[in-house]
């Protein structure tokens, strides 16, 4: 997930009329109404239980973005050889999901940070993806999709663009029929998460069977309030409301010292609501129109430290905006602070399901 206030979203593009020729429309349809499975779900075969999968299907979910830690089967000294025990667990989870008619995006999540800037490790990552794509090519390409890497953080966009291009080529060679997912670098320079600047030079690759992914967590002060692992500006916050206005935030702002008080007051002045969210996404939608490429929203969500009703309103507003733009969506779910499962007995949050337009 995203750990900086200045990050808006990765990129956007129109997923309505004019799909890229290489991406069948049915695959884009299957990417919607999705749920992320945190990496812990892959750690054991039992972490994705049959009752959970059936409950998600009954609620109306159709797609799972399976976030996988590559260390479980990547052997850096022999990157083209994958650990058989790790593959066995992966196949077990995929089998359970696919047998219940879920589409699945296999996403490499939290790789060794050396991948992004160490040329040698980047080369190993390319070889790893070639081997993994070959293994996964046995699955139906209409239901299984392959995502290069979650939220890449190379020092410069050029470094990531070059590495991602090499990964996509290796993946395509090993899995010629499967749809691949790509994204731009998350920062324009070290510590500068200005995705609008990144997108000025980011262009789609030549492979037309690629979908471009973005994550949406705006306004960050609301969606990540209280997240201890995130930006210092949101740590310790609670009770920040949505929608925002100067009047709505006045009381909660008084509870905090500077600079957090100032951040909250500024958030109130920005007047975040459903209309602003739709406008906030629009530049990225226009980018997609320019290049005529499809996208999916691979993550969105709000940390459960704000007012519950406001969180549900935000989920509703983001989901409605994405659907209005015909963008397939997948909510972030870590089984705890975010999402619709509670991470203990896998009970589903019925009110969150309703906000997502699903069966609560």
Coordinates of C-alpha atoms in Angstrom, one line a residue:
X1 CA 0.0 0.0 0.0
X2 CA 0.9 3.6 -0.2
X3 CA 3.0 5.3 2.5
X4 CA 3.1 9.0 1.3
X5 CA 0.6 11.8 1.6
X6 CA 1.6 13.2 -1.8
X7 CA 0.8 10.1 -3.8
X8 CA -2.5 10.4 -5.6
X9 CA -2.6 7.3 -7.8
X10 CA -0.4 5.5 -10.3
X11 CA -2.2 6.2 -13.5
X12 CA -5.5 6.1 -15.1
X13 CA -6.9 5.2 -18.5
X14 CA -10.3 4.7 -20.0
X15 CA -11.5 1.1 -19.7
X16 CA -14.7 1.7 -21.7
X17 CA -15.0 1.9 -25.5
X18 CA -11.8 1.3 -27.6
X19 CA -10.0 -1.4 -25.7
X20 CA -6.6 -2.3 -26.8
X21 CA -7.0 -5.0 -29.4
X22 CA -4.9 -7.6 -27.4
X23 CA -7.1 -7.4 -24.2
X24 CA -10.4 -9.3 -24.6
X25 CA -13.2 -7.3 -23.1
X26 CA -14.3 -10.4 -21.1
X27 CA -11.0 -10.4 -19.2
X28 CA -11.5 -6.7 -18.2
X29 CA -15.0 -7.5 -17.0
X30 CA -13.6 -10.3 -14.8
X31 CA -11.1 -8.0 -13.2
X32 CA -13.9 -5.9 -11.6
X33 CA -15.6 -6.5 -8.2
X34 CA -12.2 -7.7 -6.9
X35 CA -10.6 -8.2 -3.5
X36 CA -6.9 -8.2 -2.7
X37 CA -5.5 -11.1 -0.7
X38 CA -2.6 -10.0 1.5
X39 CA 0.6 -12.0 1.2
X40 CA -0.2 -13.9 4.4
X41 CA -3.0 -15.6 2.5
X42 CA -0.4 -17.4 0.3
X43 CA 1.7 -18.5 3.3
X44 CA -0.3 -21.7 3.7
X45 CA -2.9 -23.6 1.8
X46 CA -5.4 -23.3 4.6
X47 CA -5.2 -19.4 4.7
X48 CA -7.6 -19.4 1.7
X49 CA -10.3 -21.6 3.0
X50 CA -13.1 -23.0 0.9
X51 CA -15.8 -21.4 3.2
X52 CA -14.1 -18.0 2.7
X53 CA -13.9 -18.3 -1.1
X54 CA -17.6 -19.4 -1.3
X55 CA -18.6 -16.5 1.0
X56 CA -16.8 -14.0 -1.2
X57 CA -18.4 -15.5 -4.4
X58 CA -21.8 -15.3 -2.7
X59 CA -21.2 -11.7 -1.9
X60 CA -20.5 -10.9 -5.5
X61 CA -16.7 -10.8 -5.8
X62 CA -15.4 -12.1 -9.1
X63 CA -11.7 -11.3 -9.0
X64 CA -8.8 -11.8 -6.5
X65 CA -5.5 -9.9 -6.7
X66 CA -3.2 -12.5 -5.1
X67 CA -0.3 -10.6 -3.6
X68 CA 2.6 -12.9 -3.5
X69 CA 6.0 -12.5 -1.7
X70 CA 8.5 -13.8 -4.2
X71 CA 10.9 -14.9 -1.5
X72 CA 8.8 -17.9 -0.9
X73 CA 9.9 -19.5 -4.1
X74 CA 12.5 -17.2 -5.7
X75 CA 16.1 -18.5 -5.4
X76 CA 18.2 -15.4 -6.1
X77 CA 21.3 -17.4 -6.9
X78 CA 19.3 -19.5 -9.4
X79 CA 16.4 -17.2 -10.4
X80 CA 15.2 -19.4 -13.3
X81 CA 14.7 -22.3 -10.9
X82 CA 11.7 -21.9 -8.5
X83 CA 11.3 -23.5 -5.1
X84 CA 8.9 -26.5 -5.6
X85 CA 7.3 -26.2 -2.1
X86 CA 6.4 -22.6 -2.8
X87 CA 4.9 -23.4 -6.2
X88 CA 2.9 -26.2 -4.5
X89 CA 1.3 -23.7 -2.1
X90 CA 0.7 -21.2 -4.9
X91 CA -1.0 -23.9 -7.1
X92 CA -3.2 -25.0 -4.2
X93 CA -4.4 -21.4 -3.6
X94 CA -4.9 -20.8 -7.4
X95 CA -6.7 -24.1 -7.7
X96 CA -9.2 -23.2 -5.0
X97 CA -9.9 -19.8 -6.4
X98 CA -10.1 -20.9 -10.1
X99 CA -12.4 -23.8 -9.3
X100 CA -14.8 -21.4 -7.7
X101 CA -14.8 -19.3 -11.0
X102 CA -12.7 -16.4 -9.7
X103 CA -10.4 -14.6 -12.0
X104 CA -7.0 -14.2 -10.4
X105 CA -4.2 -11.6 -10.8
X106 CA -0.9 -12.9 -9.5
X107 CA 1.0 -9.8 -8.2
X108 CA 4.6 -9.8 -7.0
X109 CA 4.4 -7.8 -3.8
X110 CA 7.2 -6.3 -1.7
X111 CA 10.2 -7.8 -3.6
X112 CA 13.7 -7.2 -2.3
X113 CA 14.2 -3.5 -2.7
X114 CA 17.4 -4.2 -4.6
X115 CA 15.3 -5.2 -7.5
X116 CA 14.4 -1.6 -8.3
X117 CA 17.9 -0.1 -8.5
X118 CA 20.5 -2.9 -8.5
X119 CA 21.1 -3.9 -12.2
X120 CA 22.3 -7.4 -11.2
X121 CA 19.2 -8.1 -9.1
X122 CA 17.0 -6.6 -11.8
X123 CA 18.4 -9.1 -14.2
X124 CA 17.6 -11.9 -11.7
X125 CA 14.1 -10.6 -11.4
X126 CA 13.6 -10.8 -15.1
X127 CA 14.8 -14.4 -15.1
X128 CA 12.5 -15.1 -12.1
X129 CA 9.5 -13.7 -13.9
X130 CA 10.3 -15.8 -17.0
X131 CA 10.3 -18.9 -15.0
X132 CA 7.1 -18.0 -13.0
X133 CA 5.2 -17.0 -16.1
X134 CA 6.1 -20.3 -17.7
X135 CA 4.8 -22.2 -14.7
X136 CA 1.6 -20.2 -14.6
X137 CA 1.0 -20.4 -18.4
X138 CA -0.8 -23.7 -17.8
X139 CA -3.7 -21.8 -16.4
X140 CA -6.6 -20.5 -18.5
X141 CA -5.5 -17.0 -19.8
X142 CA -9.1 -15.9 -19.6
X143 CA -9.0 -16.2 -15.8
X144 CA -5.4 -15.8 -14.8
X145 CA -3.5 -12.5 -15.2
X146 CA 0.1 -11.6 -14.3
X147 CA 1.2 -8.3 -12.7
X148 CA 4.9 -7.3 -12.8
X149 CA 5.3 -5.7 -9.4
X150 CA 3.3 -3.8 -6.8
X151 CA 4.2 -0.1 -6.5
X152 CA 7.7 0.0 -7.9
X153 CA 10.1 2.5 -6.4
X154 CA 13.2 2.8 -8.6
X155 CA 15.2 6.0 -8.1
X156 CA 14.0 7.3 -11.5
X157 CA 11.1 6.4 -13.8
X158 CA 13.6 5.5 -16.6
X159 CA 15.2 2.8 -14.4
X160 CA 11.8 1.2 -13.8
X161 CA 10.5 1.6 -17.3
X162 CA 13.5 -0.2 -18.7
X163 CA 13.3 -3.0 -16.1
X164 CA 9.5 -3.4 -16.5
X165 CA 9.9 -3.6 -20.2
X166 CA 12.4 -6.5 -19.8
X167 CA 10.1 -8.3 -17.4
X168 CA 7.1 -7.9 -19.7
X169 CA 9.1 -9.4 -22.6
X170 CA 10.2 -12.4 -20.5
X171 CA 6.6 -12.9 -19.2
X172 CA 5.2 -12.6 -22.8
X173 CA 7.7 -15.2 -24.1
X174 CA 6.7 -17.7 -21.4
X175 CA 3.0 -16.9 -21.4
X176 CA 2.1 -15.7 -24.9
X177 CA -1.7 -15.8 -24.3
X178 CA -2.0 -14.2 -20.9
X179 CA -2.9 -10.6 -20.1
X180 CA -0.1 -8.8 -18.2
X181 CA -0.4 -5.8 -15.9
X182 CA 2.0 -3.0 -15.7
X183 CA 2.4 0.3 -13.8
X184 CA 4.6 3.4 -13.8
X185 CA 7.3 4.2 -11.2
X186 CA 5.9 5.7 -8.0
X187 CA 8.3 8.5 -7.7
X188 CA 9.9 11.0 -10.1
X189 CA 13.0 11.2 -7.9
X190 CA 14.0 9.7 -4.5
X191 CA 11.4 10.8 -2.0
X192 CA 9.3 12.7 -4.6
X193 CA 6.1 10.9 -5.1
X194 CA 4.9 13.1 -8.0
X195 CA 3.1 10.7 -10.2
X196 CA 1.8 13.4 -12.5
X197 CA 5.4 14.3 -13.4
X198 CA 6.1 10.6 -13.9
X199 CA 3.3 10.2 -16.3
X200 CA 4.6 13.0 -18.6
X201 CA 7.1 10.6 -19.9
X202 CA 5.4 7.3 -19.1
X203 CA 4.1 5.6 -22.2
X204 CA 2.4 2.2 -22.8
X205 CA 4.6 -0.6 -24.0
X206 CA 4.3 -2.1 -27.5
X207 CA 2.5 -5.2 -26.2
X208 CA -1.2 -4.6 -26.6
X209 CA -2.3 -7.4 -24.3
X210 CA -1.4 -5.3 -21.2
X211 CA -3.6 -3.6 -18.7
X212 CA -2.3 -0.6 -16.7
X213 CA -2.9 -0.5 -13.0
X214 CA -3.4 2.4 -10.5
X215 CA -4.1 2.6 -6.8
X216 CA -6.4 5.2 -5.3
X217 CA -6.1 6.4 -1.7
X218 CA -7.1 10.1 -1.9
X219 CA -7.5 12.0 0.3
X220 CA -4.6 10.3 2.1
X221 CA -5.2 12.2 5.4
X222 CA -8.5 10.5 5.7
X223 CA -7.8 7.0 4.2
X224 CA -4.6 6.5 6.3
X225 CA -5.4 8.2 9.5
X226 CA -3.9 6.2 12.4
X227 CA -1.7 4.0 10.2
X228 CA 1.5 3.7 12.3
X229 CA 3.6 2.5 9.4
X230 CA 2.7 5.4 7.2
X231 CA 3.6 9.1 6.8
X232 CA 4.2 11.0 10.0
X233 CA 1.3 13.3 9.3
X234 CA -1.3 10.6 9.7
X235 CA 0.2 8.7 12.6
X236 CA -1.9 9.0 15.7
X237 CA -4.8 10.6 13.9
X238 CA -8.4 9.4 14.4
X239 CA -11.8 10.9 13.9
X240 CA -10.9 12.8 10.7
X241 CA -14.2 13.1 8.8
X242 CA -15.3 12.6 5.2
X243 CA -16.7 14.5 3.4
X244 CA -14.5 17.4 4.5
X245 CA -15.2 21.1 5.0
X246 CA -13.7 23.8 7.3
X247 CA -16.7 23.3 9.6
X248 CA -16.5 19.5 9.6
X249 CA -12.9 19.4 10.6
X250 CA -12.7 22.3 13.1
X251 CA -13.4 20.3 16.2
X252 CA -11.0 17.4 15.4
X253 CA -8.3 19.8 14.3
X254 CA -8.2 21.4 17.7
X255 CA -7.2 18.1 19.3
X256 CA -3.8 18.0 17.6
X257 CA -0.7 20.1 17.7
X258 CA 1.1 21.5 14.6
X259 CA 1.8 20.4 12.0
X260 CA -1.1 17.9 12.1
X261 CA -3.6 20.6 13.0
X262 CA -2.6 22.5 9.9
X263 CA -2.8 19.4 7.7
X264 CA -6.4 18.7 9.0
X265 CA -7.5 22.4 8.4
X266 CA -6.1 22.3 4.9
X267 CA -7.9 19.0 4.3
X268 CA -11.1 20.8 5.4
X269 CA -10.5 23.6 2.9
X270 CA -10.1 21.1 0.1
X271 CA -13.7 20.0 0.5
X272 CA -13.3 16.4 -0.4
X273 CA -16.6 14.7 -1.5
X274 CA -17.9 12.4 -4.2
X275 CA -17.6 15.2 -6.9
X276 CA -14.0 16.0 -6.0
X277 CA -13.0 12.4 -6.1
X278 CA -14.4 12.1 -9.6
X279 CA -12.6 15.2 -10.7
X280 CA -9.4 14.0 -9.0
X281 CA -9.4 10.9 -11.2
X282 CA -10.2 12.7 -14.4
X283 CA -6.6 13.7 -15.5
X284 CA -5.6 10.0 -15.4
X285 CA -8.7 9.0 -17.3
X286 CA -7.7 11.6 -20.0
X287 CA -4.2 10.0 -20.1
X288 CA -5.8 6.7 -20.9
X289 CA -7.9 8.2 -23.6
X290 CA -4.8 9.7 -25.2
X291 CA -3.2 6.3 -25.5
X292 CA -6.4 4.2 -25.8
X293 CA -5.3 1.6 -23.3
X294 CA -7.3 -0.3 -20.6
X295 CA -6.7 -0.1 -16.9
X296 CA -7.7 -1.6 -13.6
X297 CA -7.8 0.0 -10.1
X298 CA -5.7 -2.6 -8.3
X299 CA -6.1 -1.1 -4.9
X300 CA -8.3 1.3 -3.0
X301 CA -9.4 1.4 0.6
X302 CA -9.5 3.3 3.9
X303 CA -8.0 2.4 7.2
X304 CA -10.5 1.6 9.9
X305 CA -9.4 4.3 12.3
X306 CA -11.8 7.0 11.0
X307 CA -15.5 7.4 11.6
X308 CA -17.1 4.1 10.4
X309 CA -20.0 5.8 8.5
X310 CA -17.6 8.2 6.8
X311 CA -15.4 5.3 5.7
X312 CA -18.4 3.5 4.1
X313 CA -19.3 6.8 2.4
X314 CA -15.8 7.1 0.9
X315 CA -15.8 3.5 -0.3
X316 CA -19.1 4.1 -2.0
X317 CA -18.0 7.3 -3.6
X318 CA -14.7 5.8 -5.0
X319 CA -16.5 2.7 -6.2
X320 CA -19.2 4.8 -8.0
X321 CA -16.5 7.1 -9.6
X322 CA -14.6 4.1 -10.9
X323 CA -17.7 2.4 -12.3
X324 CA -18.7 5.7 -13.9
X325 CA -15.4 5.7 -15.7
X326 CA -15.8 2.0 -16.5
X327 CA -12.7 1.1 -14.6
X328 CA -12.5 -2.4 -13.1
X329 CA -11.8 -2.2 -9.3
X330 CA -10.2 -4.3 -6.6
X331 CA -10.4 -3.2 -3.0
X332 CA -7.4 -3.6 -0.7
X333 CA -7.9 -6.1 2.0
X334 CA -5.3 -7.0 4.6
X335 CA -7.7 -8.8 6.9
X336 CA -7.4 -6.2 9.5
X337 CA -7.0 -2.4 9.2
X338 CA -8.4 -2.3 5.6
X339 CA -11.0 -4.1 3.6
X340 CA -14.0 -6.3 4.1
X341 CA -12.6 -9.4 6.0
X342 CA -11.6 -9.3 9.7
X343 CA -8.6 -11.6 9.5
X344 CA -9.7 -13.7 12.4
X345 CA -12.6 -15.9 11.5
X346 CA -13.0 -14.4 8.0
X347 CA -16.3 -12.8 8.7
X348 CA -17.3 -10.3 6.0
X349 CA -18.1 -6.6 6.8
X350 CA -21.7 -6.5 5.5
X351 CA -21.9 -2.7 5.5
X352 CA -18.7 -2.4 3.5
X353 CA -20.1 -4.9 1.0
X354 CA -23.2 -2.7 0.6
X355 CA -21.0 0.4 0.0
X356 CA -19.3 -1.6 -2.7
X357 CA -22.6 -2.5 -4.4
X358 CA -22.3 -6.1 -3.4
X359 CA -24.5 -8.4 -1.3
X360 CA -24.3 -7.4 2.3

